[in-house]
PDB file of C-alpha atoms and ligand atoms in Angstrom:
ATOM      1  CA  UNK A1398      73.906 109.364  91.488  1.00  0.00           C
ATOM      2  CA  UNK A1399      77.074 110.720  89.625  1.00  0.00           C
ATOM      3  CA  UNK A1400      76.470 110.426  85.699  1.00  0.00           C
ATOM      4  CA  UNK A1401      80.499 110.251  84.249  1.00  0.00           C
ATOM      5  CA  UNK A1402      80.656 112.557  81.295  1.00  0.00           C
ATOM      6  CA  UNK A1403      80.834 111.475  77.678  1.00  0.00           C
ATOM      7  CA  UNK A1404      84.415 112.083  77.409  1.00  0.00           C
ATOM      8  CA  UNK A1405      84.590 108.903  79.796  1.00  0.00           C
ATOM      9  CA  UNK A1406      83.674 107.739  76.675  1.00  0.00           C
ATOM     10  CA  UNK A1407      86.707 108.475  74.372  1.00  0.00           C
ATOM     11  CA  UNK A1408      88.370 105.087  73.916  1.00  0.00           C
ATOM     12  CA  UNK A1409      85.273 102.334  72.889  1.00  0.00           C
ATOM     13  CA  UNK A1410      83.797 103.512  69.610  1.00  0.00           C
ATOM     14  CA  UNK A1411      84.691 106.363  67.269  1.00  0.00           C
ATOM     15  CA  UNK A1412      83.933 109.810  68.585  1.00  0.00           C
ATOM     16  CA  UNK A1413      82.761 112.701  66.387  1.00  0.00           C
ATOM     17  CA  UNK A1414      81.594 116.270  66.834  1.00  0.00           C
ATOM     18  CA  UNK A1415      79.769 117.587  63.943  1.00  0.00           C
ATOM     19  CA  UNK A1416      77.433 120.713  63.522  1.00  0.00           C
ATOM     20  CA  UNK A1417      74.052 120.845  61.376  1.00  0.00           C
ATOM     21  CA  UNK A1418      74.047 124.147  58.644  1.00  0.00           C
ATOM     22  CA  UNK A1419      70.738 125.377  59.111  1.00  0.00           C
ATOM     23  CA  UNK A1420      72.836 128.137  59.432  1.00  0.00           C
ATOM     24  CA  UNK A1421      74.994 127.587  57.038  1.00  0.00           C
ATOM     25  CA  UNK A1422      75.642 129.864  53.777  1.00  0.00           C
ATOM     26  CA  UNK A1423      78.588 131.736  51.843  1.00  0.00           C
ATOM     27  CA  UNK A1424      78.143 135.020  53.733  1.00  0.00           C
ATOM     28  CA  UNK A1425      82.111 135.771  53.724  1.00  0.00           C
ATOM     29  CA  UNK A1426      84.876 136.292  51.349  1.00  0.00           C
ATOM     30  CA  UNK A1427      87.393 134.232  53.768  1.00  0.00           C
ATOM     31  CA  UNK A1428      89.269 131.581  51.501  1.00  0.00           C
ATOM     32  CA  UNK A1429      89.705 131.121  47.265  1.00  0.00           C
ATOM     33  CA  UNK A1430      86.683 128.511  47.205  1.00  0.00           C
ATOM     34  CA  UNK A1431      84.260 130.884  48.947  1.00  0.00           C
ATOM     35  CA  UNK A1432      82.119 133.829  46.981  1.00  0.00           C
ATOM     36  CA  UNK A1433      78.750 135.277  47.927  1.00  0.00           C
ATOM     37  CA  UNK A1434      77.607 135.028  43.967  1.00  0.00           C
ATOM     38  CA  UNK A1435      78.014 131.405  44.554  1.00  0.00           C
ATOM     39  CA  UNK A1436      75.431 130.586  46.742  1.00  0.00           C
ATOM     40  CA  UNK A1437      75.278 126.899  48.912  1.00  0.00           C
ATOM     41  CA  UNK A1438      71.668 125.537  47.867  1.00  0.00           C
ATOM     42  CA  UNK A1439      71.134 125.258  51.441  1.00  0.00           C
ATOM     43  CA  UNK A1440      68.486 121.661  50.662  1.00  0.00           C
ATOM     44  CA  UNK A1441      71.054 119.905  48.786  1.00  0.00           C
ATOM     45  CA  UNK A1442      73.774 121.652  51.887  1.00  0.00           C
ATOM     46  CA  UNK A1443      71.373 119.524  54.789  1.00  0.00           C
ATOM     47  CA  UNK A1444      70.811 116.524  53.221  1.00  0.00           C
ATOM     48  CA  UNK A1445      74.428 116.005  51.593  1.00  0.00           C
ATOM     49  CA  UNK A1446      75.301 116.753  55.497  1.00  0.00           C
ATOM     50  CA  UNK A1447      72.612 114.188  56.798  1.00  0.00           C
ATOM     51  CA  UNK A1448      73.771 111.954  54.790  1.00  0.00           C
ATOM     52  CA  UNK A1449      77.309 111.671  56.013  1.00  0.00           C
ATOM     53  CA  UNK A1450      76.026 111.699  59.298  1.00  0.00           C
ATOM     54  CA  UNK A1451      74.686 108.233  58.804  1.00  0.00           C
ATOM     55  CA  UNK A1452      77.593 107.142  56.912  1.00  0.00           C
ATOM     56  CA  UNK A1453      79.401 108.243  59.587  1.00  0.00           C
ATOM     57  CA  UNK A1454      77.050 106.059  61.975  1.00  0.00           C
ATOM     58  CA  UNK A1455      76.722 103.469  60.419  1.00  0.00           C
ATOM     59  CA  UNK A1456      81.214 103.199  60.950  1.00  0.00           C
ATOM     60  CA  UNK A1457      80.025 102.888  64.879  1.00  0.00           C
ATOM     61  CA  UNK A1458      80.661 106.643  64.926  1.00  0.00           C
ATOM     62  CA  UNK A1459      78.592 108.036  68.286  1.00  0.00           C
ATOM     63  CA  UNK A1460      77.988 111.783  67.354  1.00  0.00           C
ATOM     64  CA  UNK A1461      78.408 114.321  68.957  1.00  0.00           C
ATOM     65  CA  UNK A1462      76.137 118.077  67.913  1.00  0.00           C
ATOM     66  CA  UNK A1463      77.285 122.081  68.540  1.00  0.00           C
ATOM     67  CA  UNK A1464      73.804 123.461  68.346  1.00  0.00           C
ATOM     68  CA  UNK A1465      74.017 125.986  65.160  1.00  0.00           C
ATOM     69  CA  UNK A1466      73.925 129.106  65.694  1.00  0.00           C
ATOM     70  CA  UNK A1467      72.369 131.827  63.550  1.00  0.00           C
ATOM     71  CA  UNK A1468      75.279 134.393  62.033  1.00  0.00           C
ATOM     72  CA  UNK A1469      77.992 131.854  62.015  1.00  0.00           C
ATOM     73  CA  UNK A1470      77.495 130.346  58.250  1.00  0.00           C
ATOM     74  CA  UNK A1471      81.375 128.193  59.730  1.00  0.00           C
ATOM     75  CA  UNK A1472      80.358 126.772  62.927  1.00  0.00           C
ATOM     76  CA  UNK A1473      79.844 123.676  60.547  1.00  0.00           C
ATOM     77  CA  UNK A1474      83.595 123.324  60.305  1.00  0.00           C
ATOM     78  CA  UNK A1475      83.837 121.310  63.394  1.00  0.00           C
ATOM     79  CA  UNK A1476      87.762 120.900  62.156  1.00  0.00           C
ATOM     80  CA  UNK A1477      88.738 123.857  63.800  1.00  0.00           C
ATOM     81  CA  UNK A1478      86.943 123.798  66.959  1.00  0.00           C
ATOM     82  CA  UNK A1479      90.023 123.163  68.611  1.00  0.00           C
ATOM     83  CA  UNK A1480      93.035 119.850  68.449  1.00  0.00           C
ATOM     84  CA  UNK A1481      92.151 117.413  71.082  1.00  0.00           C
ATOM     85  CA  UNK A1482      94.257 115.271  72.988  1.00  0.00           C
ATOM     86  CA  UNK A1483      93.728 112.814  74.982  1.00  0.00           C
ATOM     87  CA  UNK A1484      91.264 114.675  77.540  1.00  0.00           C
ATOM     88  CA  UNK A1485      92.349 118.325  76.825  1.00  0.00           C
ATOM     89  CA  UNK A1486      92.191 120.621  73.709  1.00  0.00           C
ATOM     90  CA  UNK A1487      93.343 123.207  72.544  1.00  0.00           C
ATOM     91  CA  UNK A1488      90.714 125.951  71.580  1.00  0.00           C
ATOM     92  CA  UNK A1489      90.903 127.295  68.253  1.00  0.00           C
ATOM     93  CA  UNK A1490      91.235 131.240  67.749  1.00  0.00           C
ATOM     94  CA  UNK A1491      90.122 131.991  64.926  1.00  0.00           C
ATOM     95  CA  UNK A1492      92.311 134.827  62.313  1.00  0.00           C
ATOM     96  CA  UNK A1493      89.756 135.522  60.857  1.00  0.00           C
ATOM     97  CA  UNK A1494      86.852 137.793  62.901  1.00  0.00           C
ATOM     98  CA  UNK A1495      83.713 136.777  61.223  1.00  0.00           C
ATOM     99  CA  UNK A1496      84.689 132.750  62.579  1.00  0.00           C
ATOM    100  CA  UNK A1497      86.024 134.428  66.275  1.00  0.00           C
ATOM    101  CA  UNK A1498      82.134 134.395  67.245  1.00  0.00           C
ATOM    102  CA  UNK A1499      82.581 130.541  66.923  1.00  0.00           C
ATOM    103  CA  UNK A1500      84.859 129.913  69.876  1.00  0.00           C
ATOM    104  CA  UNK A1501      82.992 130.870  72.587  1.00  0.00           C
ATOM    105  CA  UNK A1502      80.042 127.702  71.120  1.00  0.00           C
ATOM    106  CA  UNK A1503      83.300 125.757  70.724  1.00  0.00           C
ATOM    107  CA  UNK A1504      83.992 125.750  73.804  1.00  0.00           C
ATOM    108  CA  UNK A1505      81.128 125.955  75.900  1.00  0.00           C
ATOM    109  CA  UNK A1506      80.456 122.833  73.099  1.00  0.00           C
ATOM    110  CA  UNK A1507      83.424 121.103  74.596  1.00  0.00           C
ATOM    111  CA  UNK A1508      83.642 121.668  78.387  1.00  0.00           C
ATOM    112  CA  UNK A1509      80.277 119.948  78.046  1.00  0.00           C
ATOM    113  CA  UNK A1510      81.362 116.757  76.563  1.00  0.00           C
ATOM    114  CA  UNK A1511      83.961 116.483  79.500  1.00  0.00           C
ATOM    115  CA  UNK A1512      87.407 117.953  77.922  1.00  0.00           C
ATOM    116  CA  UNK A1513      89.698 120.485  80.120  1.00  0.00           C
ATOM    117  CA  UNK A1514      89.573 123.062  77.190  1.00  0.00           C
ATOM    118  CA  UNK A1515      92.934 124.621  77.254  1.00  0.00           C
ATOM    119  CA  UNK A1516      93.271 128.064  75.803  1.00  0.00           C
ATOM    120  CA  UNK A1517      96.789 129.806  73.734  1.00  0.00           C
ATOM    121  CA  UNK A1518      97.458 133.593  74.083  1.00  0.00           C
ATOM    122  CA  UNK A1519      94.700 136.095  72.571  1.00  0.00           C
ATOM    123  CA  UNK A1520      97.147 137.317  69.636  1.00  0.00           C
ATOM    124  CA  UNK A1521      97.753 133.736  68.618  1.00  0.00           C
ATOM    125  CA  UNK A1522      96.357 132.272  66.047  1.00  0.00           C
ATOM    126  CA  UNK A1523      95.175 128.400  65.514  1.00  0.00           C
ATOM    127  CA  UNK A1524      93.010 126.531  63.465  1.00  0.00           C
ATOM    128  CA  UNK A1525      92.603 123.344  65.864  1.00  0.00           C
ATOM    129  CA  UNK A1526      92.424 119.917  63.430  1.00  0.00           C
ATOM    130  CA  UNK A1527      92.112 121.939  60.858  1.00  0.00           C
ATOM    131  CA  UNK A1528      96.149 122.902  60.526  1.00  0.00           C
ATOM    132  CA  UNK A1529      97.247 120.049  63.376  1.00  0.00           C
ATOM    133  CA  UNK A1530      97.071 116.428  62.837  1.00  0.00           C
ATOM    134  CA  UNK A1531      98.782 113.399  63.806  1.00  0.00           C
ATOM    135  CA  UNK A1532     100.725 110.196  62.145  1.00  0.00           C
ATOM    136  CA  UNK A1533     101.771 108.582  64.529  1.00  0.00           C
ATOM    137  CA  UNK A1534     103.180 109.973  67.214  1.00  0.00           C
ATOM    138  CA  UNK A1535     104.453 113.086  65.486  1.00  0.00           C
ATOM    139  CA  UNK A1536     102.126 116.401  65.703  1.00  0.00           C
ATOM    140  CA  UNK A1537     102.207 118.009  61.707  1.00  0.00           C
ATOM    141  CA  UNK A1538     101.168 121.303  61.808  1.00  0.00           C
ATOM    142  CA  UNK A1539     100.206 123.774  58.702  1.00  0.00           C
ATOM    143  CA  UNK A1540     101.445 127.484  58.993  1.00  0.00           C
ATOM    144  CA  UNK A1541     101.649 130.617  57.496  1.00  0.00           C
ATOM    145  CA  UNK A1542      97.727 130.984  55.470  1.00  0.00           C
ATOM    146  CA  UNK A1543      95.983 130.314  59.089  1.00  0.00           C
ATOM    147  CA  UNK A1544      97.102 129.018  62.281  1.00  0.00           C
ATOM    148  CA  UNK A1545     100.530 130.681  62.925  1.00  0.00           C
ATOM    149  CA  UNK A1546     104.337 128.103  63.684  1.00  0.00           C
ATOM    150  CA  UNK A1547     104.230 129.580  66.834  1.00  0.00           C
ATOM    151  CA  UNK A1548     100.163 128.576  68.460  1.00  0.00           C
ATOM    152  CA  UNK A1549     101.802 125.274  67.261  1.00  0.00           C
ATOM    153  CA  UNK A1550     104.727 125.328  68.594  1.00  0.00           C
ATOM    154  CA  UNK A1551     102.873 125.945  71.959  1.00  0.00           C
ATOM    155  CA  UNK A1552     100.799 123.161  71.671  1.00  0.00           C
ATOM    156  CA  UNK A1553     103.230 120.855  71.085  1.00  0.00           C
ATOM    157  CA  UNK A1554     105.776 122.167  74.126  1.00  0.00           C
ATOM    158  CA  UNK A1555     102.483 121.555  76.130  1.00  0.00           C
ATOM    159  CA  UNK A1556     101.940 118.566  75.075  1.00  0.00           C
ATOM    160  CA  UNK A1557     105.546 117.525  75.040  1.00  0.00           C
ATOM    161  CA  UNK A1558     104.900 115.849  71.522  1.00  0.00           C
ATOM    162  CA  UNK A1559     107.694 116.036  68.961  1.00  0.00           C
ATOM    163  CA  UNK A1560     105.673 118.680  66.368  1.00  0.00           C
ATOM    164  CA  UNK A1561     106.031 119.004  61.770  1.00  0.00           C
ATOM    165  CA  UNK A1562     105.902 122.311  61.391  1.00  0.00           C
ATOM    166  CA  UNK A1563     104.720 122.387  57.412  1.00  0.00           C
ATOM    167  CA  UNK A1564     104.597 125.769  55.780  1.00  0.00           C
ATOM    168  CA  UNK A1565     101.108 125.659  53.625  1.00  0.00           C
ATOM    169  CA  UNK A1566     102.030 127.605  50.180  1.00  0.00           C
ATOM    170  CA  UNK A1567      99.177 127.915  47.979  1.00  0.00           C
ATOM    171  CA  UNK A1568      95.911 130.138  49.038  1.00  0.00           C
ATOM    172  CA  UNK A1569      93.138 126.668  47.849  1.00  0.00           C
ATOM    173  CA  UNK A1570      94.331 124.222  50.592  1.00  0.00           C
ATOM    174  CA  UNK A1571      95.173 126.851  53.417  1.00  0.00           C
ATOM    175  CA  UNK A1572      94.429 125.022  56.225  1.00  0.00           C
ATOM    176  CA  UNK A1573      96.704 121.236  56.399  1.00  0.00           C
ATOM    177  CA  UNK A1574      93.409 118.707  56.329  1.00  0.00           C
ATOM    178  CA  UNK A1575      93.016 120.074  52.411  1.00  0.00           C
ATOM    179  CA  UNK A1576      96.257 118.730  51.582  1.00  0.00           C
ATOM    180  CA  UNK A1577      97.458 116.009  54.242  1.00  0.00           C
ATOM    181  CA  UNK A1578      95.413 113.600  55.851  1.00  0.00           C
ATOM    182  CA  UNK A1579      96.508 110.186  57.532  1.00  0.00           C
ATOM    183  CA  UNK A1580      95.465 106.806  56.810  1.00  0.00           C
ATOM    184  CA  UNK A1581      97.641 105.044  60.011  1.00  0.00           C
ATOM    185  CA  UNK A1582     100.830 105.809  61.720  1.00  0.00           C
ATOM    186  CA  UNK A1583     102.651 105.129  58.504  1.00  0.00           C
ATOM    187  CA  UNK A1584     100.435 105.596  55.469  1.00  0.00           C
ATOM    188  CA  UNK A1585      99.083 109.521  54.618  1.00  0.00           C
ATOM    189  CA  UNK A1586      96.764 111.133  51.280  1.00  0.00           C
ATOM    190  CA  UNK A1587      98.537 114.497  50.382  1.00  0.00           C
ATOM    191  CA  UNK A1588      99.056 116.571  47.432  1.00  0.00           C
ATOM    192  CA  UNK A1589     102.653 117.848  47.359  1.00  0.00           C
ATOM    193  CA  UNK A1590     102.628 121.121  45.396  1.00  0.00           C
ATOM    194  CA  UNK A1591     100.446 122.869  48.756  1.00  0.00           C
ATOM    195  CA  UNK A1592     103.790 122.200  50.508  1.00  0.00           C
ATOM    196  CA  UNK A1593     107.086 124.316  49.861  1.00  0.00           C
ATOM    197  CA  UNK A1594     109.852 122.237  49.173  1.00  0.00           C
ATOM    198  CA  UNK A1595     111.127 121.638  52.816  1.00  0.00           C
ATOM    199  CA  UNK A1596     108.451 120.562  53.199  1.00  0.00           C
ATOM    200  CA  UNK A1597     107.352 118.282  50.897  1.00  0.00           C
ATOM    201  CA  UNK A1598     110.918 116.403  51.981  1.00  0.00           C
ATOM    202  CA  UNK A1599     110.290 115.636  55.309  1.00  0.00           C
ATOM    203  CA  UNK A1600     106.732 114.463  54.598  1.00  0.00           C
ATOM    204  CA  UNK A1601     108.678 112.194  52.297  1.00  0.00           C
ATOM    205  CA  UNK A1602     111.306 111.070  55.384  1.00  0.00           C
ATOM    206  CA  UNK A1603     109.074 110.936  58.064  1.00  0.00           C
ATOM    207  CA  UNK A1604     106.065 109.264  56.571  1.00  0.00           C
ATOM    208  CA  UNK A1605     107.002 105.586  54.448  1.00  0.00           C
ATOM    209  CA  UNK A1606     103.522 105.544  52.433  1.00  0.00           C
ATOM    210  CA  UNK A1607     102.358 108.524  50.927  1.00  0.00           C
ATOM    211  CA  UNK A1608      99.235 108.145  47.978  1.00  0.00           C
ATOM    212  CA  UNK A1609     100.124 111.678  46.217  1.00  0.00           C
ATOM    213  CA  UNK A1610      96.437 113.168  45.126  1.00  0.00           C
ATOM    214  CA  UNK A1611      96.829 115.153  41.346  1.00  0.00           C
ATOM    215  CA  UNK A1612      95.546 118.390  40.533  1.00  0.00           C
ATOM    216  CA  UNK A1613      92.018 117.850  39.653  1.00  0.00           C
ATOM    217  CA  UNK A1614      91.445 115.280  43.305  1.00  0.00           C
ATOM    218  CA  UNK A1615      93.096 118.131  45.389  1.00  0.00           C
ATOM    219  CA  UNK A1616      90.269 120.144  43.790  1.00  0.00           C
ATOM    220  CA  UNK A1617      88.005 117.979  44.609  1.00  0.00           C
ATOM    221  CA  UNK A1618      89.224 117.687  48.758  1.00  0.00           C
ATOM    222  CA  UNK A1619      90.327 114.087  48.144  1.00  0.00           C
ATOM    223  CA  UNK A1620      92.790 114.885  50.846  1.00  0.00           C
ATOM    224  CA  UNK A1621      89.511 116.066  53.149  1.00  0.00           C
ATOM    225  CA  UNK A1622      89.035 112.596  54.477  1.00  0.00           C
ATOM    226  CA  UNK A1623      87.542 111.173  57.687  1.00  0.00           C
ATOM    227  CA  UNK A1624      89.392 108.251  58.311  1.00  0.00           C
ATOM    228  CA  UNK A1625      87.663 105.715  60.416  1.00  0.00           C
ATOM    229  CA  UNK A1626      88.931 102.296  61.134  1.00  0.00           C
ATOM    230  CA  UNK A1627      89.532 100.808  57.087  1.00  0.00           C
ATOM    231  CA  UNK A1628      86.568 102.699  56.172  1.00  0.00           C
ATOM    232  CA  UNK A1629      88.622 106.510  54.167  1.00  0.00           C
ATOM    233  CA  UNK A1630      84.804 108.933  54.453  1.00  0.00           C
ATOM    234  CA  UNK A1631      85.695 111.614  50.796  1.00  0.00           C
ATOM    235  CA  UNK A1632      83.805 113.385  48.731  1.00  0.00           C
ATOM    236  CA  UNK A1633      82.492 112.248  45.623  1.00  0.00           C
ATOM    237  CA  UNK A1634      84.914 112.352  42.250  1.00  0.00           C
ATOM    238  CA  UNK A1635      88.383 111.357  44.154  1.00  0.00           C
ATOM    239  CA  UNK A1636      88.450 107.166  41.831  1.00  0.00           C
ATOM    240  CA  UNK A1637      92.366 107.255  41.775  1.00  0.00           C
ATOM    241  CA  UNK A1638      92.737 108.458  45.331  1.00  0.00           C
ATOM    242  CA  UNK A1639      89.984 105.390  45.737  1.00  0.00           C
ATOM    243  CA  UNK A1640      91.853 102.499  43.850  1.00  0.00           C
ATOM    244  CA  UNK A1641      95.136 103.952  45.900  1.00  0.00           C
ATOM    245  CA  UNK A1642      93.209 102.587  49.132  1.00  0.00           C
ATOM    246  CA  UNK A1643      91.996  99.743  48.410  1.00  0.00           C
ATOM    247  CA  UNK A1644      94.757  98.147  46.808  1.00  0.00           C
ATOM    248  CA  UNK A1645      96.670  99.364  50.699  1.00  0.00           C
ATOM    249  CA  UNK A1646      93.218  97.925  52.419  1.00  0.00           C
ATOM    250  CA  UNK A1647      91.368 100.047  52.966  1.00  0.00           C
ATOM    251  CA  UNK A1648      88.068 100.545  51.944  1.00  0.00           C
ATOM    252  CA  UNK A1649      86.446 103.983  50.340  1.00  0.00           C
ATOM    253  CA  UNK A1650      82.952 105.462  51.370  1.00  0.00           C
ATOM    254  CA  UNK A1651      82.418 108.934  48.695  1.00  0.00           C
ATOM    255  CA  UNK A1652      79.772 111.140  49.517  1.00  0.00           C
ATOM    256  CA  UNK A1653      78.784 114.085  47.400  1.00  0.00           C
ATOM    257  CA  UNK A1654      79.425 117.124  50.162  1.00  0.00           C
ATOM    258  CA  UNK A1655      79.530 120.332  46.726  1.00  0.00           C
ATOM    259  CA  UNK A1656      77.082 122.385  49.114  1.00  0.00           C
ATOM    260  CA  UNK A1657      80.738 122.664  51.526  1.00  0.00           C
ATOM    261  CA  UNK A1658      83.211 122.597  48.359  1.00  0.00           C
ATOM    262  CA  UNK A1659      81.255 126.454  48.159  1.00  0.00           C
ATOM    263  CA  UNK A1660      82.843 127.586  51.571  1.00  0.00           C
ATOM    264  CA  UNK A1661      86.727 125.963  51.069  1.00  0.00           C
ATOM    265  CA  UNK A1662      85.321 122.309  53.336  1.00  0.00           C
ATOM    266  CA  UNK A1663      84.756 119.019  52.734  1.00  0.00           C
ATOM    267  CA  UNK A1664      83.942 115.615  54.877  1.00  0.00           C
ATOM    268  CA  UNK A1665      87.254 115.679  57.191  1.00  0.00           C
ATOM    269  CA  UNK A1666      86.064 119.557  58.107  1.00  0.00           C
ATOM    270  CA  UNK A1667      82.762 118.997  59.142  1.00  0.00           C
ATOM    271  CA  UNK A1668      83.875 116.467  62.123  1.00  0.00           C
ATOM    272  CA  UNK A1669      85.946 116.571  65.167  1.00  0.00           C
ATOM    273  CA  UNK A1670      87.618 113.496  66.253  1.00  0.00           C
ATOM    274  CA  UNK A1671      87.058 113.559  69.928  1.00  0.00           C
ATOM    275  CA  UNK A1672      88.911 110.630  70.437  1.00  0.00           C
ATOM    276  CA  UNK A1673      91.680 110.727  68.753  1.00  0.00           C
ATOM    277  CA  UNK A1674      92.526 109.988  65.005  1.00  0.00           C
ATOM    278  CA  UNK A1675      92.723 106.970  63.704  1.00  0.00           C
ATOM    279  CA  UNK A1676      96.084 107.492  62.710  1.00  0.00           C
ATOM    280  CA  UNK A1677      97.553 108.952  66.350  1.00  0.00           C
ATOM    281  CA  UNK A1678      99.567 106.828  68.735  1.00  0.00           C
TER     282      UNK A1678
HETATM  283  N1  LIG B 427      84.712 128.983  55.266  1.00  0.00           N
HETATM  284  C1  LIG B 427      85.971 127.793  56.455  1.00  0.00           C
HETATM  285  C2  LIG B 427      87.024 128.413  56.211  1.00  0.00           C
HETATM  286  O1  LIG B 427      87.395 128.844  54.990  1.00  0.00           O
HETATM  287  C3  LIG B 427      85.992 126.642  55.139  1.00  0.00           C
HETATM  288  C4  LIG B 427      86.954 125.641  56.618  1.00  0.00           C
HETATM  289  C5  LIG B 427      87.072 124.779  56.118  1.00  0.00           C
HETATM  290  N2  LIG B 427      87.805 123.345  57.612  1.00  0.00           N
HETATM  291  C6  LIG B 427      88.507 122.630  57.200  1.00  0.00           C
HETATM  292  N3  LIG B 427      88.687 122.461  57.886  1.00  0.00           N
HETATM  293  N4  LIG B 427      89.107 123.031  56.369  1.00  0.00           N
HETATM  294  O2  LIG B 427      87.423 128.437  57.941  1.00  0.00           O
END
C-alpha cells in the first residue's frame, strides 16, 4: 500500500518544521546581535528550545524535525529554510556563505515531506519565511539586508500573487520577521522604524489594525512571534505586546529564548509553518 506523503496532512492541524539545537552556537557574526565573545549557553538553549517545542505541541501543532548538522549552528532557524506555498516551496539562497551549507539539508527535508521544492537562479538571495510573509492575499517581503527585491518579485510572479517589497533599514532588524508579524488577514505586529518612509506608509495603508512595538520590546524580538490560531508565542519580556494582543482576543504565551537572541533570532525564526500561516488567505 502506498503511504501518502506527510504533506497531505497540511490542512488537518497546524504543521511546523523545527531543528533541535544540538550544534547551535555563536560561531560567526553575520548580524549585529552576534558576537563570538557572547556565546550561547548550550544547556540553557536546549532547555529553551524544548520548552518552545512543547508549547507548540500543546497548541495542537504537528512538528517535523530537520536533522541537526555539525558546522551549521544556524540550522535551528528553520524560518529561513524556504517559503511555503501550498504543496510548493521556494528554497532559500543564503546571502552569507556561513549559512549556504544549510540549503541542501532544508532541500532534502522538505522534499522528503512531499513538497515540490523550487529554486531560484544561483545569483539570487532569498531567506525564506524570514523575509516573506503573507497577510491576507498579499505577500509582504523584506529586502536589502538579506533577500533581494528581485527574488521576491520572481517568487510573486511564479505564485501569481501581489507582493509588496519593503526595504529594511535598520541592521538589527535584518529579516522581515524580526519587525513584522501578520496575525490575521487584517492585523499585524510591527516596529515602524525598521522600515523606510514608503514601507511605513504602505503598511499603514494595507493593514487596518497594526500593533506598534516600542524599541525595548522590538529589541526583545516581540515581532518574532509564532501565531497558531489565536495563540501567539513570543520571547519573554513583551508585556505591552501581550496586553495589546489580549485586548484583541489573542492569547499571548511568553517563553524565555535569551540564548537564541544571541544569534539574532527568537520564536518565529525557530519555526517554519508548513501548512500556511494563520494570516494567509
Ligand atoms: N544567525 C541567524 C542569521 O543571522 C539568525 C536567523 C534568524 N532568523 C530569522 N528568520 N529572523 O541568519
